[in-house]
Tab-separated table of C-alpha atoms in Angstrom:
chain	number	residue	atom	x	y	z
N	1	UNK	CA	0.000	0.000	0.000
N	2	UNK	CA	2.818	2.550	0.839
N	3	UNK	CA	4.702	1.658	-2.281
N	4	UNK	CA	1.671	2.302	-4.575
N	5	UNK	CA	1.024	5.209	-2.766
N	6	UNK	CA	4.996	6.452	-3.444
N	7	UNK	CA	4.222	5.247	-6.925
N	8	UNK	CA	1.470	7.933	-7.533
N	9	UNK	CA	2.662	10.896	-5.205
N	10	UNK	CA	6.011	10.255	-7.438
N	11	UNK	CA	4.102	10.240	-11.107
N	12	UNK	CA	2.263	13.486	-9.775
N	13	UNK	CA	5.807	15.663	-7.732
N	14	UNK	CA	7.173	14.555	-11.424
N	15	UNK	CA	4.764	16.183	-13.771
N	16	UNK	CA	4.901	19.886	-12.043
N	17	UNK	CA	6.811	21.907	-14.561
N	18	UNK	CA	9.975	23.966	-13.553
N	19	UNK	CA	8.928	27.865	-12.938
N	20	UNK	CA	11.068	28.998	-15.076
N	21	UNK	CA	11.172	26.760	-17.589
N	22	UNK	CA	7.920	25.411	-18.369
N	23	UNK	CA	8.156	23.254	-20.937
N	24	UNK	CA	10.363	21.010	-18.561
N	25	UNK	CA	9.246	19.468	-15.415
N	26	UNK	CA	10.891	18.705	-12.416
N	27	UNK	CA	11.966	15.259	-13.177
N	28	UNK	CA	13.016	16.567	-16.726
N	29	UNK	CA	15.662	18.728	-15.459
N	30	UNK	CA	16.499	16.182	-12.803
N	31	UNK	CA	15.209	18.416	-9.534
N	32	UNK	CA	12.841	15.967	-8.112
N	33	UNK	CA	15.332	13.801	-6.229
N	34	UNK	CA	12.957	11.250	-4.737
N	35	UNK	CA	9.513	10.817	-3.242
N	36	UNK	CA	8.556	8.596	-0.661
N	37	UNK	CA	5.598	8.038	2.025
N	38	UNK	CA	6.832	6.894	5.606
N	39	UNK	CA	4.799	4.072	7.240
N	40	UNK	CA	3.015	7.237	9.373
N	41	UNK	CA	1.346	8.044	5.769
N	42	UNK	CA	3.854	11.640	5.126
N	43	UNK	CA	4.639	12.052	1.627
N	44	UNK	CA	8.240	13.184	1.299
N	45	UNK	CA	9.509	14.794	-1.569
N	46	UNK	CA	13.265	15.264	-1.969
N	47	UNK	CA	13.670	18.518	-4.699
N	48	UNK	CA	17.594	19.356	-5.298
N	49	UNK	CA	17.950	23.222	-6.733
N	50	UNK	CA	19.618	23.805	-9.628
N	51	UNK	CA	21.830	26.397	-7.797
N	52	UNK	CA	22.223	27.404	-3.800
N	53	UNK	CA	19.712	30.289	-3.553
N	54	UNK	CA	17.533	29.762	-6.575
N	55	UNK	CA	14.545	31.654	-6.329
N	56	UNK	CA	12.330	29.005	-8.636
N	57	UNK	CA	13.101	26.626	-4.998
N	58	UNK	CA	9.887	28.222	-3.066
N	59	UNK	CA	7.222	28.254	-6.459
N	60	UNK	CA	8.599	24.507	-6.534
N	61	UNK	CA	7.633	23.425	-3.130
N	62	UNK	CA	4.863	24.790	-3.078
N	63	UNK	CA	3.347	23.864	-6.581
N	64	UNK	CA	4.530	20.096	-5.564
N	65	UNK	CA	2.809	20.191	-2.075
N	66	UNK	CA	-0.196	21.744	-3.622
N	67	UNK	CA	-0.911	19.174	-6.177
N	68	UNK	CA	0.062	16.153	-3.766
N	69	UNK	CA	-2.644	17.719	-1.493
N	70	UNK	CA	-5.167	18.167	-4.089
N	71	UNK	CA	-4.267	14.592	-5.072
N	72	UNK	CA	-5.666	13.438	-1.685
N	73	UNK	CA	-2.029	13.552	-0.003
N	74	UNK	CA	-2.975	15.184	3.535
N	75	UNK	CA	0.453	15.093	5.055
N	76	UNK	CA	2.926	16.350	2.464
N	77	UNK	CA	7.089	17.250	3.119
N	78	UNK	CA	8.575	19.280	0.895
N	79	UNK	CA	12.295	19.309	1.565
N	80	UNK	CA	15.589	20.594	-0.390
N	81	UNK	CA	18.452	18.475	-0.887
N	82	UNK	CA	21.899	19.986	-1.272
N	83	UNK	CA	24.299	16.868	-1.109
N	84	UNK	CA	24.418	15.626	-3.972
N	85	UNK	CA	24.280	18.497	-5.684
N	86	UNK	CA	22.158	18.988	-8.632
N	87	UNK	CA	24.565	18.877	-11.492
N	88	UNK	CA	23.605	19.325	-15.387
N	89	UNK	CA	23.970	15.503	-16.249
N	90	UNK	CA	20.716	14.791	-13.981
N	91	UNK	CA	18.793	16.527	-17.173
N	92	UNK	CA	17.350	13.693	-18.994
N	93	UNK	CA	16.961	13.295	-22.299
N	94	UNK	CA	13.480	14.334	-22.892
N	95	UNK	CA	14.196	16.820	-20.834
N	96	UNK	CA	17.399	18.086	-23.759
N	97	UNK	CA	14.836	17.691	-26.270
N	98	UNK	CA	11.851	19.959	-24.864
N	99	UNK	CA	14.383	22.681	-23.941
N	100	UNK	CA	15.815	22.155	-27.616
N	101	UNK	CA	12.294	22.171	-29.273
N	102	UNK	CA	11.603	25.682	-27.482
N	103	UNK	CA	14.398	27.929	-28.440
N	104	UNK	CA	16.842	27.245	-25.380
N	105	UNK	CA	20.277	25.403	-26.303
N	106	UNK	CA	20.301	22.495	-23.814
N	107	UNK	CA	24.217	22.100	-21.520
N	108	UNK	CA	26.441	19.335	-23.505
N	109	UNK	CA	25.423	15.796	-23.815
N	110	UNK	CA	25.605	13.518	-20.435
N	111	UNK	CA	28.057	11.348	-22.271
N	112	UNK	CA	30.037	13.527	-23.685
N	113	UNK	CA	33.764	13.222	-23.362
N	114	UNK	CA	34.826	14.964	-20.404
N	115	UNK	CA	31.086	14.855	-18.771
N	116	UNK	CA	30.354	13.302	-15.346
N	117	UNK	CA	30.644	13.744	-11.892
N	118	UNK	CA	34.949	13.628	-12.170
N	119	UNK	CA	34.805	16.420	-14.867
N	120	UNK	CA	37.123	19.164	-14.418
N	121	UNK	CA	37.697	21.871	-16.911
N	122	UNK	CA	41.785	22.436	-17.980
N	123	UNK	CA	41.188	25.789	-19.948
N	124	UNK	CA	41.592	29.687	-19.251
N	125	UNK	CA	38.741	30.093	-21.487
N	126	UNK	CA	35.298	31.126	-19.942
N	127	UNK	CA	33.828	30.466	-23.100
N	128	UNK	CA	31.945	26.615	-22.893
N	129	UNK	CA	32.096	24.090	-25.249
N	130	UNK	CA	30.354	24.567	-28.547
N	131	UNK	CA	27.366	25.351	-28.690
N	132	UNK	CA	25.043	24.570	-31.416
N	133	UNK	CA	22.050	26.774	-32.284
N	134	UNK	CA	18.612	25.215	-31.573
N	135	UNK	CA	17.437	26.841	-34.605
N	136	UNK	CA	19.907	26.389	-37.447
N	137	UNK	CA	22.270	23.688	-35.586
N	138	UNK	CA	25.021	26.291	-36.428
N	139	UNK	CA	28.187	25.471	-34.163
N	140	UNK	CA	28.891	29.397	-34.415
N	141	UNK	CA	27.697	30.579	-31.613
N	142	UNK	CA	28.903	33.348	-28.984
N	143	UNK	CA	28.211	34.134	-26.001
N	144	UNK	CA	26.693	37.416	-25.468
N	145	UNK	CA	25.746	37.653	-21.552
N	146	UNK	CA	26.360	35.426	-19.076
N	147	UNK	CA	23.244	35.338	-17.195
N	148	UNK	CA	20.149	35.690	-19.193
N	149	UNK	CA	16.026	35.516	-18.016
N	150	UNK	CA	17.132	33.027	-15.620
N	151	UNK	CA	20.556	32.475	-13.463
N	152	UNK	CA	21.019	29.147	-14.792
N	153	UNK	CA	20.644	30.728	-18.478
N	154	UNK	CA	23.597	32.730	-20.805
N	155	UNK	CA	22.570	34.553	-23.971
N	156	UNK	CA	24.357	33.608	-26.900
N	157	UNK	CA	24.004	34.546	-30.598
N	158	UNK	CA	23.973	32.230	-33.631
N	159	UNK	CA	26.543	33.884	-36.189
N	160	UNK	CA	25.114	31.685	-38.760
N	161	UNK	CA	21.240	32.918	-38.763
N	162	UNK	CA	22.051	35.818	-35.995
N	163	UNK	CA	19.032	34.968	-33.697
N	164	UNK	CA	19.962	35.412	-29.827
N	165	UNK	CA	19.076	32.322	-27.771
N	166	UNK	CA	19.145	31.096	-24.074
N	167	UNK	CA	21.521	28.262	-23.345
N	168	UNK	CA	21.085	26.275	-19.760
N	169	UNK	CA	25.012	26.669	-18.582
N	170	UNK	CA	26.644	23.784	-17.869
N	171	UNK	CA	27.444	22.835	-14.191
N	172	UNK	CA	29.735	20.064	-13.402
């Protein structure tokens, strides 16, 4: 009965969509860290923020708690987990593919050489990787501001088709 039970209140935590990014949810960008009921009936929900302070972390909780309540969840925790840290390799693949589909240049590929948990950057460049445009696939891309609509967004500009886009920085 629990299990089932942390089997629903998980499907529903996993469907709320990120704040700031709503065309992802929370398991798409890898935020919802785990959901669980205790044998006293609580529903737990384990959310990891993208960064320490991010101001999407209270609209989260609450938007989570209010839907597990609504779901008939009486007794709902809604705690943030800091260790381990949310790192851009929890985004799953779907997750790549919505931010893609809308404009925003997802962070490198999970498997990409040098990608992981280990991955340390030998470079004096602040510039990332490539990054290809989500519109034209260009590889010509600059970045034009660091921090765009949201903190865990830079601006860049495609030199190819010149259309600015967002790209979702990549955090080790």
């Amino acid at each position: 009965m629990v299990t089932a039970s942390a089997e629903r209140a998980s499907r529903i935590a996993a469907e709320v969509p990120d704040p700031e990014l709503p065309m992802v949810t929370l398991a798409d960008l890898g935020v919802l860290h785990g959901v669980e009921v205790t044998p006293e009936g609580t529903v737990v929900v384990r959310l990891a923020p993208t960064y320490a302070g991010c101001p999407a972390m209270a609209e989260m909780r609450a938007e989570v708690a209010a839907r597990l309540r609504a779901a008939g969840f009486a007794d709902v925790r809604v705690v943030t987990v800091l260790d381990p840290p949310w790192t851009t390799d929890r985004i799953t693949d779907e997750g790549r593919r919505k931010l893609a589909e809308h404009g925003i240049a997802p962070p490198g590929p999970r498997n990409a050489p040098g990608r992981g948990r280990a991955r340390t950057w030998l470079s004096l460049s602040t510039e990332p990787p490539d990054v290809p445009c989500p519109r034209c696939a260009s590889a010509d891309t600059e970045e034009i501001s660091h921090f765009a609509a949201t903190a865990c967004t830079a601006l860049r500009r495609c030199r190819t088709c010149l259309e600015p886009f967002p790209h979702v920085k990549d955090l080790p």
